[in-house]
CSV table of C-alpha atoms in Angstrom, one decimal:
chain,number,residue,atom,x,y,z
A,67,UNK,CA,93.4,173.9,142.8
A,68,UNK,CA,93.7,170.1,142.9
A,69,UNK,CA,90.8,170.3,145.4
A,70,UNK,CA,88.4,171.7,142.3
A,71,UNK,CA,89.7,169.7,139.9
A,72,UNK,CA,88.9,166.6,142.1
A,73,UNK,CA,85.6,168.2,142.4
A,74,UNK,CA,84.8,169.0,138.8
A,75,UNK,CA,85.9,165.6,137.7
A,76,UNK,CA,83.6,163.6,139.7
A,77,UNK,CA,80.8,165.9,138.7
A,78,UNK,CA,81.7,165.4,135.4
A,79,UNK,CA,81.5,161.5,135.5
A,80,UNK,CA,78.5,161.3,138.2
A,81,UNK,CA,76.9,163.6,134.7
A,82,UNK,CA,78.2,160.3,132.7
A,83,UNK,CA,76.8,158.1,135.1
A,84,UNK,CA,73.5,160.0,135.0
A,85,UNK,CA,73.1,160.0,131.5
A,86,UNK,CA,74.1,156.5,131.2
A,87,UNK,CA,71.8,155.5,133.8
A,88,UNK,CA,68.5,157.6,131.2
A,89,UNK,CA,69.9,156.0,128.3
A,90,UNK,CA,69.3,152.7,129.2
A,91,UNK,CA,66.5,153.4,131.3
A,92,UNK,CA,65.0,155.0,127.3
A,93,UNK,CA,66.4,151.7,125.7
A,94,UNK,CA,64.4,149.4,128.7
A,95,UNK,CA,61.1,151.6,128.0
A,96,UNK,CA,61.4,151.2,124.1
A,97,UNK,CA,62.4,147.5,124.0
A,98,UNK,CA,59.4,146.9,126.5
A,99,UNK,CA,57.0,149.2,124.3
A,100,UNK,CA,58.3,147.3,121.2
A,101,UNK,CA,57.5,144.1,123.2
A,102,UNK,CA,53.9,145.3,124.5
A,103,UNK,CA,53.2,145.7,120.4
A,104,UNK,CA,54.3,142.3,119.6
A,105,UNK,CA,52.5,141.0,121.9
A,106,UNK,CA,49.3,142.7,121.5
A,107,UNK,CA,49.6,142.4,117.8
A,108,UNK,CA,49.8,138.4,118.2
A,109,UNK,CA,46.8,138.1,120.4
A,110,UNK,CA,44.9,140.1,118.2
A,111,UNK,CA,45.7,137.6,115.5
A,112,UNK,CA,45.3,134.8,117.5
A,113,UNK,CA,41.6,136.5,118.3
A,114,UNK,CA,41.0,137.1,114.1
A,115,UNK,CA,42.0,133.5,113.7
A,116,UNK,CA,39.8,132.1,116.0
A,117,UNK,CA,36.7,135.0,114.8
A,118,UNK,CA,37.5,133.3,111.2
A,119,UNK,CA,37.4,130.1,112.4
A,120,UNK,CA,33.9,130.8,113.8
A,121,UNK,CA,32.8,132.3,110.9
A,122,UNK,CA,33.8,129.8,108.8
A,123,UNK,CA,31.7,127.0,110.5
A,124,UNK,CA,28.9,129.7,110.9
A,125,UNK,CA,28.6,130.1,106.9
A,126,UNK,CA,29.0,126.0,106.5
A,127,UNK,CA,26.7,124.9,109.4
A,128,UNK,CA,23.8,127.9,109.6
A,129,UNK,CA,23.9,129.8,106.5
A,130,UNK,CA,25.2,126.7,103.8
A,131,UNK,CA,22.3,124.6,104.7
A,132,UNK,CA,19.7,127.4,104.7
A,133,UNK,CA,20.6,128.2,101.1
A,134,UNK,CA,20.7,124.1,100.4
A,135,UNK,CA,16.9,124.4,101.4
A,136,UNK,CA,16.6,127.4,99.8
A,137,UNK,CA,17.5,125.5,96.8
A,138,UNK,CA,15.6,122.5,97.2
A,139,UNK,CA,12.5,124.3,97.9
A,140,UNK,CA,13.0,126.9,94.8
A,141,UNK,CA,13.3,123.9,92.5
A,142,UNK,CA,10.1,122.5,94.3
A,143,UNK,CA,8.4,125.3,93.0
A,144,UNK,CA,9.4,125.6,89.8
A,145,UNK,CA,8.4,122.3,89.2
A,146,UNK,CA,4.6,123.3,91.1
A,147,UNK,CA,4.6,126.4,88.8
A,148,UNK,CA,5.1,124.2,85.3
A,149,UNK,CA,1.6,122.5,86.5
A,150,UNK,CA,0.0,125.7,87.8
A,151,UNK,CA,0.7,125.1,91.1
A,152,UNK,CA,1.1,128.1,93.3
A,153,UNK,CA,2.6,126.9,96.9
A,154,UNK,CA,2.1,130.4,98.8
A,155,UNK,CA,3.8,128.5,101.7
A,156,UNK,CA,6.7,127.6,100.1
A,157,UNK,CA,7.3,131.1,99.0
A,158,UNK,CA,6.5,131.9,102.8
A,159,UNK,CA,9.5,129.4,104.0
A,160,UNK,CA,11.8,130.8,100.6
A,161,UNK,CA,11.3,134.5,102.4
A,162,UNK,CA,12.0,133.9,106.3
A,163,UNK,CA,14.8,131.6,104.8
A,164,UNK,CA,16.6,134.5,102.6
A,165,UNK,CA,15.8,137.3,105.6
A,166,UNK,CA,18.1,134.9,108.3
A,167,UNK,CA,20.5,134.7,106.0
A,168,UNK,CA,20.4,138.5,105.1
A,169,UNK,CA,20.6,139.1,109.1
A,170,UNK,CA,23.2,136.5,109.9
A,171,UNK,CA,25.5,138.3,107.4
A,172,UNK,CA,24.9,141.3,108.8
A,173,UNK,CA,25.7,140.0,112.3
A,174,UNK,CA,29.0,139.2,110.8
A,175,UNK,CA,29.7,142.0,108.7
A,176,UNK,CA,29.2,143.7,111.8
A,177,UNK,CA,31.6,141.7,114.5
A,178,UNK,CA,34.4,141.6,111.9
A,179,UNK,CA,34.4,145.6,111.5
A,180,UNK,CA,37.4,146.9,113.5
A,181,UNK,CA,35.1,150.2,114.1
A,182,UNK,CA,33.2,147.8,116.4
A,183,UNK,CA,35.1,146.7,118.9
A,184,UNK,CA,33.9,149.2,121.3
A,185,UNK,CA,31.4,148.0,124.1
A,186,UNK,CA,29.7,151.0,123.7
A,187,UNK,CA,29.2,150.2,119.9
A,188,UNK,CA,27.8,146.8,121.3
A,189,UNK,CA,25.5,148.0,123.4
A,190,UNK,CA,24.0,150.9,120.6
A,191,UNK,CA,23.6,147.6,118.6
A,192,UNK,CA,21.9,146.3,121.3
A,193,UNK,CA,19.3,148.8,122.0
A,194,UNK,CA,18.8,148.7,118.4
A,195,UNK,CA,17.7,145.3,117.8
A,196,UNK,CA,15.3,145.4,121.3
A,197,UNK,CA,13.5,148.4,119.9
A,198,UNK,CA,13.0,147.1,115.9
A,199,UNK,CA,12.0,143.6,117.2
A,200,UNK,CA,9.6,144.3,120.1
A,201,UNK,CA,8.0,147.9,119.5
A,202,UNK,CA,6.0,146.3,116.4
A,203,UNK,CA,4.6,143.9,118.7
A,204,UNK,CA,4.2,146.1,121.9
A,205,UNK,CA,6.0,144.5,124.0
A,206,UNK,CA,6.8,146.8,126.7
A,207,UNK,CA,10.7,146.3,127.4
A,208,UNK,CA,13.2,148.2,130.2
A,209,UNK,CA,17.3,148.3,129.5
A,210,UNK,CA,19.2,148.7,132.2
A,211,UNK,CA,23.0,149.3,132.2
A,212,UNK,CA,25.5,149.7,134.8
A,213,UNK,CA,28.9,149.8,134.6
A,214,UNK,CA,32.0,151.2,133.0
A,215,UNK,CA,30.8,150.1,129.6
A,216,UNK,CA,32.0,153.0,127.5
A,217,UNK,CA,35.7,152.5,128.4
A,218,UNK,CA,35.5,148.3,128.1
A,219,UNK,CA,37.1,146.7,125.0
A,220,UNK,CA,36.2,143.2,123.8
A,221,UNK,CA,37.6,140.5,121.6
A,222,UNK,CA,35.8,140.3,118.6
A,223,UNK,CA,34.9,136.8,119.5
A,224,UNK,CA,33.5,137.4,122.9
A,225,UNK,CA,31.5,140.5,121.8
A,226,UNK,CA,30.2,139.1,118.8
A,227,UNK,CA,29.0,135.9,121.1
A,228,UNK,CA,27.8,138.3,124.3
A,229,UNK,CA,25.5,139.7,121.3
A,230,UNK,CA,24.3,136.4,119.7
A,231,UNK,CA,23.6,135.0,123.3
A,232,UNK,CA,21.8,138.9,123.7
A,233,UNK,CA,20.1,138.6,120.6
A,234,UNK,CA,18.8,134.8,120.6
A,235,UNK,CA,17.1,135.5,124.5
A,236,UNK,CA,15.2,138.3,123.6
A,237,UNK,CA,14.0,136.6,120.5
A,238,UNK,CA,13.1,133.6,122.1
A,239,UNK,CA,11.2,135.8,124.7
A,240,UNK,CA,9.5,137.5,122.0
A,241,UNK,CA,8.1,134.5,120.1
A,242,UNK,CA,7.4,131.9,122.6
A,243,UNK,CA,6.5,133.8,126.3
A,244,UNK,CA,3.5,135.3,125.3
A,245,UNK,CA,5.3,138.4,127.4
A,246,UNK,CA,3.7,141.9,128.1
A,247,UNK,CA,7.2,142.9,129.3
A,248,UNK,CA,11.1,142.4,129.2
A,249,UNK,CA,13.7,143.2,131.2
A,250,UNK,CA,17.5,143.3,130.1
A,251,UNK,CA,20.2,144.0,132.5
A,252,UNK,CA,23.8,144.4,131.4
A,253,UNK,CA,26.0,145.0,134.1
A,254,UNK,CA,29.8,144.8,134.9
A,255,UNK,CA,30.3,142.6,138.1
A,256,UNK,CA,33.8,142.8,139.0
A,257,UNK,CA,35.9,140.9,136.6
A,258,UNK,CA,32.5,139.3,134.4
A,259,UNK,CA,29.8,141.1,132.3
A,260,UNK,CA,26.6,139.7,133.6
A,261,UNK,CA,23.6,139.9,131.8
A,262,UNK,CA,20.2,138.7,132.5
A,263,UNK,CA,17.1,138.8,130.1
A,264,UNK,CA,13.8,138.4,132.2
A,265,UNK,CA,9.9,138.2,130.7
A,266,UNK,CA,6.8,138.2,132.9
A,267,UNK,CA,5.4,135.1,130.2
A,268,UNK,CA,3.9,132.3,130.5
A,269,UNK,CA,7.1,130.1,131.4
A,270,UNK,CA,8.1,126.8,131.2
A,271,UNK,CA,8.3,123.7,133.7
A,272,UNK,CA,12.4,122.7,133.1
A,273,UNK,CA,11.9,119.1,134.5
A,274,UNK,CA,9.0,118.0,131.4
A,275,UNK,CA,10.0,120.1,128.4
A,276,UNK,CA,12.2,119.0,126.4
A,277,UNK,CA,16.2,121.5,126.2
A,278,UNK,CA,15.6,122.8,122.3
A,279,UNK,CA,18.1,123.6,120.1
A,280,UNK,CA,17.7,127.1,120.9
A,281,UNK,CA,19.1,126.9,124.3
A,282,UNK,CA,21.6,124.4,123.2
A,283,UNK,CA,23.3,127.0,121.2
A,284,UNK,CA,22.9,129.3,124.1
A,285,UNK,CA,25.3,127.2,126.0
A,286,UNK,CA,27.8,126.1,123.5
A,287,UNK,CA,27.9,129.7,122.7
A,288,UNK,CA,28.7,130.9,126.4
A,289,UNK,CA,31.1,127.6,127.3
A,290,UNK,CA,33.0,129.1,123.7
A,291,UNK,CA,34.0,131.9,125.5
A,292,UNK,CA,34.2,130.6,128.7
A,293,UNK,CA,31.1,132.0,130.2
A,294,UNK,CA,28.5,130.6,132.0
A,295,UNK,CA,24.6,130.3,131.3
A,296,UNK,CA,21.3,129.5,133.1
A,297,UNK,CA,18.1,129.5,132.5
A,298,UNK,CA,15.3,129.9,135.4
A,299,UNK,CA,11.5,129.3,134.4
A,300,UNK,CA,8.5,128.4,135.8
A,301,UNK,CA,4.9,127.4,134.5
A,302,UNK,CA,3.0,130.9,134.8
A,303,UNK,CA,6.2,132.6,136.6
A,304,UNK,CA,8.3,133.8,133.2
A,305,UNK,CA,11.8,132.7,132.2
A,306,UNK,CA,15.0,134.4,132.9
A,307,UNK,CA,17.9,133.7,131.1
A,308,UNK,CA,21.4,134.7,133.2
A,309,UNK,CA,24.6,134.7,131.6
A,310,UNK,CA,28.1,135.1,133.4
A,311,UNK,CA,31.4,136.0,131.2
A,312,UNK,CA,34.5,137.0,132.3
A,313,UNK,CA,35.9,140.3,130.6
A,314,UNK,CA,39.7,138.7,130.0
């Protein structure tokens, strides 16, 4: 009898010891789910901070001194119209002013929207912008993804600057390269997203022209988020423009 009352008590407390043992086990798994959360939460408003920080000097720097010269140009005109001056080129300028300034707010609208902060949702917006800027001017173009793109999440900041830098090398190939074709590769390499935009244009010799503003920004864009860009051209040879950023 004492035998199975010896036995029953130390099942009943190895049962205490159990359950004691998943209780704090549960209270360990909450408090460290409670902490993930808190943690998560604060980077994602350290990464709003610096998106509005961004934005901020954006609409002062890009957008406040195209409307400034979208100002002093209007009141040009209205002074040309009082003497029955038409200035068709000065309307011209007004126009491609007020349509950057339409499409920079879009690119923001855009990179602040939570719904957005899907790779996949980058690269849709990708493809979109290759096709509307160079189907009208037949440039042939190929885009070529590899990678795990529809499970990768960005911060807002480095997708919205992956895009711009995106967005800025196809444009530049578009105007300047005198291009039949274009060739974008987006790829995940490891621990970066590489991405390389390549013409077949007329190219560039890097040691006598002059670095222009446009690839200036390239750079200050990709050093912002701690990437890395170059740009590879020669004098009847096209450009290529190669950009390195680590995913975290």
């Amino acid at each position: 009898q004492q035998i199975i009352q010896s036995d029953l008590k130390r099942q009943k407390d190895n049962f205490y010891a159990v359950c004691a043992v998943a209780f704090l086990v549960l209270v360990m798994a909450v408090l460290l789910v409670n902490r993930y959360k808190v943690i998560h939460k604060a980077k994602r408003q350290v990464e709003m901070e610096q998106m509005r920080n961004h934005i901020a000097k954006d609409l002062h720097d890009d957008i406040g001194s195209t409307l400034s010269s979208i100002n002093i140009m209007s009141r040009v005109l209205l002074q040309q119209a009082k003497s029955g001056i038409t200035d068709m080129a000065g309307l011209q300028k007004i126009k491609d002013h007020s349509s950057a300034i339409m499409e920079s707010m879009s690119d923001i609208v855009w990179a602040i929207n939570p719904q957005n902060d899907t790779a996949e949702k980058m690269l849709y917006k990708m493809k979109e912008f290759a096709a509307e800027i160079l189907d009208p001017l037949g440039i042939h173009y190929h885009f070529i993804v590899k990678g795990g793109f529809e499970n990768l999440k960005l911060d807002p900041q480095k997708r919205r600057d992956l895009y711009l830098i995106f967005k800025e090398s196809v444009n530049n190939a578009a105007k300047y390269s005198n291009c039949h074709t274009i060739t974008i590769r987006l790829s995940i390499e490891g621990a970066s997203i590489q991405l390389d935009v390549t013409d077949d244009g007329k190219g560039f010799d890097q040691q006598t022209v002059k670095r222009g503003n446009g690839l200036r920004n390239l750079e200050e864009r990709s050093h912002a988020v701690g990437g890395t860009l170059q740009c590879i051209s020669r004098t009847g040879s096209g450009t290529s423009v190669k950009l390195d950023l680590p995913i975290t």
